[in-house]
Amino acid sequence: MLLGSQLRRLREARGITREAAGYSIRASESKISRMELGRVSFKTRDVEDLLTLYGITDEAERESLLSLAREANVAGWWHSYTDVLPSWFPTYVGLEGAASLIRVYEVQFVHGLLQTAEYARAVVRRGMRGASAADVERRVALRLERQKHLLDQNGPEFHIVLDEAALRRPYGDRDAMRGQLQHLIDVSQRPNVRLQIMPFGFGGHSGESGAFTILSFPESDLSDVVYMEQLTSALYLDKREDVAQYEQALKELQQDSPGPDESRDLLRGLLQLS
């Protein structure tokens, strides 16, 4: 996905059509589209030819992009879980693992990177009705594995605005919800985590379009990516004008929500009531 976005940006900057790009690597227009969406593997020769077509002659820049191509062709640790994942999600897991900053607005439930095992189990069972117990456990295991990156010493910055609705909506039994609330209190005190709660009392706010995630990467020349999950697919937006709108919406959510300390107090109050 990262390399595909870069290739699309370079192609568009030169005013080259997908059809012309495909011709240059002896392929179809649809293959260029799949490459730019990160849905096919990358042959080094194809990437080299495209970079030449797009006027990229600087060796350092070429090597940086070719390195992305090599990395894209190496199966990630999550590859063994693809049998229990929707087809669009492995791409997200790869992007999440590469991000240095993850910014989120969540409304339906606690974000996967902050879920306890019991809470995650209840969420997965609800979303995978009819799935075997083994498949549910594998999905939960993947979620917990993703969390290791967040909790690592060199983990990404994670800024989340969590709607109060997600905290009020029960997943699992009373003990599962209490455990989840306590976990949020604990993890919110980590130096790389900024957790804010958007309270019911605020009323309407800029998160009206629903949950979304903005992923930023350590390489300055890589575009931010907005991820939004749907019932049967997901959207990945990386055009600057699209990303800017979601950044503004999240900025307003952060400004309108209580700060991290006040949000922790809100969590403690909910825990006492549960």
CSV table of N, CA, C and O in Angstrom, one decimal, residues 124-183:
chain,number,residue,atom,x,y,z
A,124,VAL,N,-15.5,-10.0,18.9
A,124,VAL,CA,-15.3,-10.9,17.7
A,124,VAL,C,-16.4,-11.8,17.6
A,124,VAL,O,-16.9,-12.1,16.5
A,125,ARG,N,-16.9,-12.4,18.7
A,125,ARG,CA,-18.1,-13.3,18.6
A,125,ARG,C,-19.3,-12.5,18.0
A,125,ARG,O,-20.1,-13.1,17.2
A,126,ARG,N,-19.5,-11.3,18.4
A,126,ARG,CA,-20.6,-10.5,17.8
A,126,ARG,C,-20.4,-10.3,16.3
A,126,ARG,O,-21.4,-10.3,15.6
A,127,GLY,N,-19.2,-10.0,15.9
A,127,GLY,CA,-18.9,-9.7,14.5
A,127,GLY,C,-18.8,-11.0,13.6
A,127,GLY,O,-18.9,-10.9,12.4
A,128,MET,N,-18.5,-12.1,14.2
A,128,MET,CA,-18.3,-13.4,13.5
A,128,MET,C,-19.3,-14.4,13.9
A,128,MET,O,-18.9,-15.5,14.3
A,129,ARG,N,-20.6,-14.1,13.9
A,129,ARG,CA,-21.6,-15.0,14.3
A,129,ARG,C,-21.5,-16.3,13.5
A,129,ARG,O,-21.4,-16.3,12.3
A,130,GLY,N,-21.6,-17.4,14.2
A,130,GLY,CA,-21.5,-18.7,13.5
A,130,GLY,C,-20.0,-19.2,13.4
A,130,GLY,O,-19.8,-20.4,13.0
A,131,ALA,N,-19.1,-18.4,13.7
A,131,ALA,CA,-17.7,-18.8,13.6
A,131,ALA,C,-17.3,-19.8,14.7
A,131,ALA,O,-17.9,-19.8,15.8
A,132,SER,N,-16.4,-20.7,14.4
A,132,SER,CA,-16.0,-21.7,15.4
A,132,SER,C,-15.2,-21.1,16.5
A,132,SER,O,-14.7,-20.0,16.4
A,133,ALA,N,-15.2,-21.7,17.7
A,133,ALA,CA,-14.5,-21.2,18.8
A,133,ALA,C,-13.0,-21.0,18.5
A,133,ALA,O,-12.4,-20.1,18.9
A,134,ALA,N,-12.5,-21.9,17.7
A,134,ALA,CA,-11.0,-21.8,17.3
A,134,ALA,C,-10.8,-20.6,16.4
A,134,ALA,O,-9.8,-19.9,16.6
A,135,ASP,N,-11.7,-20.3,15.5
A,135,ASP,CA,-11.5,-19.1,14.7
A,135,ASP,C,-11.6,-17.8,15.5
A,135,ASP,O,-10.9,-16.8,15.2
A,136,VAL,N,-12.6,-17.8,16.4
A,136,VAL,CA,-12.7,-16.7,17.3
A,136,VAL,C,-11.4,-16.4,18.1
A,136,VAL,O,-10.9,-15.3,18.2
A,137,GLU,N,-10.8,-17.5,18.6
A,137,GLU,CA,-9.6,-17.4,19.4
A,137,GLU,C,-8.4,-16.9,18.5
A,137,GLU,O,-7.6,-16.2,19.0
A,138,ARG,N,-8.4,-17.3,17.3
A,138,ARG,CA,-7.3,-16.9,16.4
A,138,ARG,C,-7.4,-15.4,16.1
A,138,ARG,O,-6.5,-14.7,16.0
A,139,ARG,N,-8.7,-14.9,15.9
A,139,ARG,CA,-8.9,-13.5,15.7
A,139,ARG,C,-8.5,-12.7,16.9
A,139,ARG,O,-7.9,-11.6,16.8
A,140,VAL,N,-8.8,-13.2,18.1
A,140,VAL,CA,-8.4,-12.5,19.3
A,140,VAL,C,-6.9,-12.5,19.5
A,140,VAL,O,-6.3,-11.5,19.9
A,141,ALA,N,-6.3,-13.6,19.1
A,141,ALA,CA,-4.8,-13.7,19.2
A,141,ALA,C,-4.2,-12.7,18.3
A,141,ALA,O,-3.1,-12.1,18.7
A,142,LEU,N,-4.7,-12.5,17.1
A,142,LEU,CA,-4.2,-11.5,16.2
A,142,LEU,C,-4.3,-10.1,16.8
A,142,LEU,O,-3.3,-9.3,16.8
A,143,ARG,N,-5.4,-9.8,17.5
A,143,ARG,CA,-5.6,-8.5,18.1
A,143,ARG,C,-4.6,-8.3,19.2
A,143,ARG,O,-4.0,-7.2,19.3
A,144,LEU,N,-4.4,-9.3,20.0
A,144,LEU,CA,-3.4,-9.1,21.1
A,144,LEU,C,-2.0,-9.0,20.5
A,144,LEU,O,-1.1,-8.3,21.1
A,145,GLU,N,-1.7,-9.7,19.4
A,145,GLU,CA,-0.4,-9.6,18.8
A,145,GLU,C,-0.1,-8.2,18.3
A,145,GLU,O,1.0,-7.6,18.4
A,146,ARG,N,-1.2,-7.6,17.7
A,146,ARG,CA,-1.0,-6.2,17.2
A,146,ARG,C,-0.7,-5.2,18.4
A,146,ARG,O,0.0,-4.3,18.2
A,147,GLN,N,-1.2,-5.5,19.5
A,147,GLN,CA,-1.0,-4.6,20.7
A,147,GLN,C,0.4,-4.6,21.1
A,147,GLN,O,0.9,-3.6,21.7
A,148,LYS,N,1.2,-5.7,20.8
A,148,LYS,CA,2.6,-5.7,21.3
A,148,LYS,C,3.4,-4.6,20.7
A,148,LYS,O,4.3,-4.0,21.3
A,149,HIS,N,3.0,-4.2,19.4
A,149,HIS,CA,3.7,-3.1,18.7
A,149,HIS,C,3.5,-1.8,19.5
A,149,HIS,O,4.4,-1.0,19.7
A,150,LEU,N,2.2,-1.6,19.9
A,150,LEU,CA,1.9,-0.4,20.6
A,150,LEU,C,2.6,-0.3,21.9
A,150,LEU,O,3.0,0.8,22.4
A,151,LEU,N,2.7,-1.4,22.6
A,151,LEU,CA,3.3,-1.4,24.0
A,151,LEU,C,4.8,-1.5,24.0
A,151,LEU,O,5.5,-1.5,25.0
A,152,ASP,N,5.4,-1.7,22.8
A,152,ASP,CA,6.8,-1.8,22.6
A,152,ASP,C,7.5,-0.5,23.0
A,152,ASP,O,6.9,0.6,22.9
A,153,GLN,N,8.8,-0.6,23.5
A,153,GLN,CA,9.5,0.6,23.9
A,153,GLN,C,9.6,1.6,22.8
A,153,GLN,O,9.6,2.8,23.0
A,154,ASN,N,9.7,1.1,21.5
A,154,ASN,CA,9.7,2.0,20.4
A,154,ASN,C,8.4,2.1,19.6
A,154,ASN,O,8.4,2.3,18.4
A,155,GLY,N,7.3,1.8,20.3
A,155,GLY,CA,6.0,1.8,19.7
A,155,GLY,C,5.6,3.2,19.2
A,155,GLY,O,6.2,4.2,19.5
A,156,PRO,N,4.5,3.2,18.3
A,156,PRO,CA,4.1,4.5,17.7
A,156,PRO,C,3.4,5.3,18.8
A,156,PRO,O,2.9,4.9,19.8
A,157,GLU,N,3.3,6.6,18.4
A,157,GLU,CA,2.4,7.5,19.2
A,157,GLU,C,1.0,7.1,18.8
A,157,GLU,O,0.6,6.9,17.7
A,158,PHE,N,0.1,7.0,19.8
A,158,PHE,CA,-1.3,6.6,19.6
A,158,PHE,C,-2.2,7.6,20.3
A,158,PHE,O,-2.2,7.7,21.5
A,159,HIS,N,-2.9,8.4,19.4
A,159,HIS,CA,-3.8,9.4,19.9
A,159,HIS,C,-5.2,9.0,19.6
A,159,HIS,O,-5.5,8.8,18.4
A,160,ILE,N,-6.1,8.8,20.6
A,160,ILE,CA,-7.4,8.4,20.3
A,160,ILE,C,-8.5,9.2,21.0
A,160,ILE,O,-8.3,9.6,22.2
A,161,VAL,N,-9.5,9.5,20.3
A,161,VAL,CA,-10.7,10.1,20.9
A,161,VAL,C,-11.8,9.0,20.9
A,161,VAL,O,-12.2,8.5,19.8
A,162,LEU,N,-12.2,8.6,22.0
A,162,LEU,CA,-13.1,7.5,22.2
A,162,LEU,C,-14.5,8.0,22.6
A,162,LEU,O,-14.6,8.7,23.6
A,163,ASP,N,-15.5,7.8,21.8
A,163,ASP,CA,-16.8,8.3,22.1
A,163,ASP,C,-17.4,7.6,23.4
A,163,ASP,O,-17.1,6.4,23.6
A,164,GLU,N,-18.1,8.3,24.2
A,164,GLU,CA,-18.6,7.7,25.5
A,164,GLU,C,-19.5,6.6,25.1
A,164,GLU,O,-19.7,5.6,26.0
A,165,ALA,N,-20.1,6.6,24.0
A,165,ALA,CA,-21.0,5.5,23.6
A,165,ALA,C,-20.3,4.1,23.6
A,165,ALA,O,-20.9,3.1,24.0
A,166,ALA,N,-19.0,4.1,23.2
A,166,ALA,CA,-18.3,2.9,23.2
A,166,ALA,C,-18.1,2.3,24.6
A,166,ALA,O,-17.9,1.1,24.8
A,167,LEU,N,-18.0,3.2,25.6
A,167,LEU,CA,-17.8,2.8,27.0
A,167,LEU,C,-19.1,2.4,27.6
A,167,LEU,O,-19.1,1.6,28.6
A,168,ARG,N,-20.2,2.9,27.1
A,168,ARG,CA,-21.5,2.5,27.7
A,168,ARG,C,-22.1,1.3,27.1
A,168,ARG,O,-23.0,0.6,27.7
A,169,ARG,N,-21.7,0.9,25.9
A,169,ARG,CA,-22.2,-0.3,25.2
A,169,ARG,C,-21.5,-1.5,25.7
A,169,ARG,O,-20.3,-1.7,25.5
A,170,PRO,N,-22.2,-2.4,26.4
A,170,PRO,CA,-21.6,-3.6,27.0
A,170,PRO,C,-21.2,-4.7,25.9
A,170,PRO,O,-22.0,-5.0,25.0
A,171,TYR,N,-20.0,-5.1,26.0
A,171,TYR,CA,-19.5,-6.3,25.3
A,171,TYR,C,-19.0,-7.3,26.3
A,171,TYR,O,-18.0,-6.9,27.1
A,172,GLY,N,-19.6,-8.4,26.4
A,172,GLY,CA,-19.2,-9.4,27.5
A,172,GLY,C,-20.0,-9.1,28.7
A,172,GLY,O,-20.9,-8.2,28.8
A,173,ASP,N,-19.6,-9.8,29.8
A,173,ASP,CA,-20.3,-9.6,31.1
A,173,ASP,C,-19.8,-8.4,31.9
A,173,ASP,O,-18.9,-7.7,31.4
A,174,ARG,N,-20.3,-8.3,33.1
A,174,ARG,CA,-19.9,-7.1,33.9
A,174,ARG,C,-18.4,-7.1,34.2
A,174,ARG,O,-17.8,-6.1,34.2
A,175,ASP,N,-17.9,-8.3,34.5
A,175,ASP,CA,-16.4,-8.4,34.8
A,175,ASP,C,-15.6,-8.0,33.6
A,175,ASP,O,-14.5,-7.3,33.7
A,176,ALA,N,-16.0,-8.4,32.4
A,176,ALA,CA,-15.3,-8.0,31.2
A,176,ALA,C,-15.3,-6.5,31.0
A,176,ALA,O,-14.2,-5.9,30.6
A,177,MET,N,-16.4,-5.9,31.2
A,177,MET,CA,-16.5,-4.4,31.0
A,177,MET,C,-15.6,-3.7,32.1
A,177,MET,O,-15.0,-2.7,31.8
A,178,ARG,N,-15.7,-4.2,33.3
A,178,ARG,CA,-14.9,-3.6,34.4
A,178,ARG,C,-13.4,-3.7,34.1
A,178,ARG,O,-12.6,-2.8,34.2
A,179,GLY,N,-13.0,-4.9,33.6
A,179,GLY,CA,-11.6,-5.1,33.2
A,179,GLY,C,-11.2,-4.2,32.1
A,179,GLY,O,-10.1,-3.7,32.1
A,180,GLN,N,-12.1,-4.0,31.1
A,180,GLN,CA,-11.8,-3.1,30.0
A,180,GLN,C,-11.6,-1.7,30.4
A,180,GLN,O,-10.7,-1.0,30.0
A,181,LEU,N,-12.5,-1.2,31.3
A,181,LEU,CA,-12.4,0.2,31.8
A,181,LEU,C,-11.1,0.4,32.6
A,181,LEU,O,-10.4,1.4,32.4
A,182,GLN,N,-10.7,-0.6,33.4
A,182,GLN,CA,-9.5,-0.5,34.2
A,182,GLN,C,-8.2,-0.5,33.2
A,182,GLN,O,-7.3,0.2,33.4
A,183,HIS,N,-8.3,-1.3,32.2
A,183,HIS,CA,-7.2,-1.4,31.2
A,183,HIS,C,-7.0,-0.1,30.5
A,183,HIS,O,-5.9,0.4,30.3
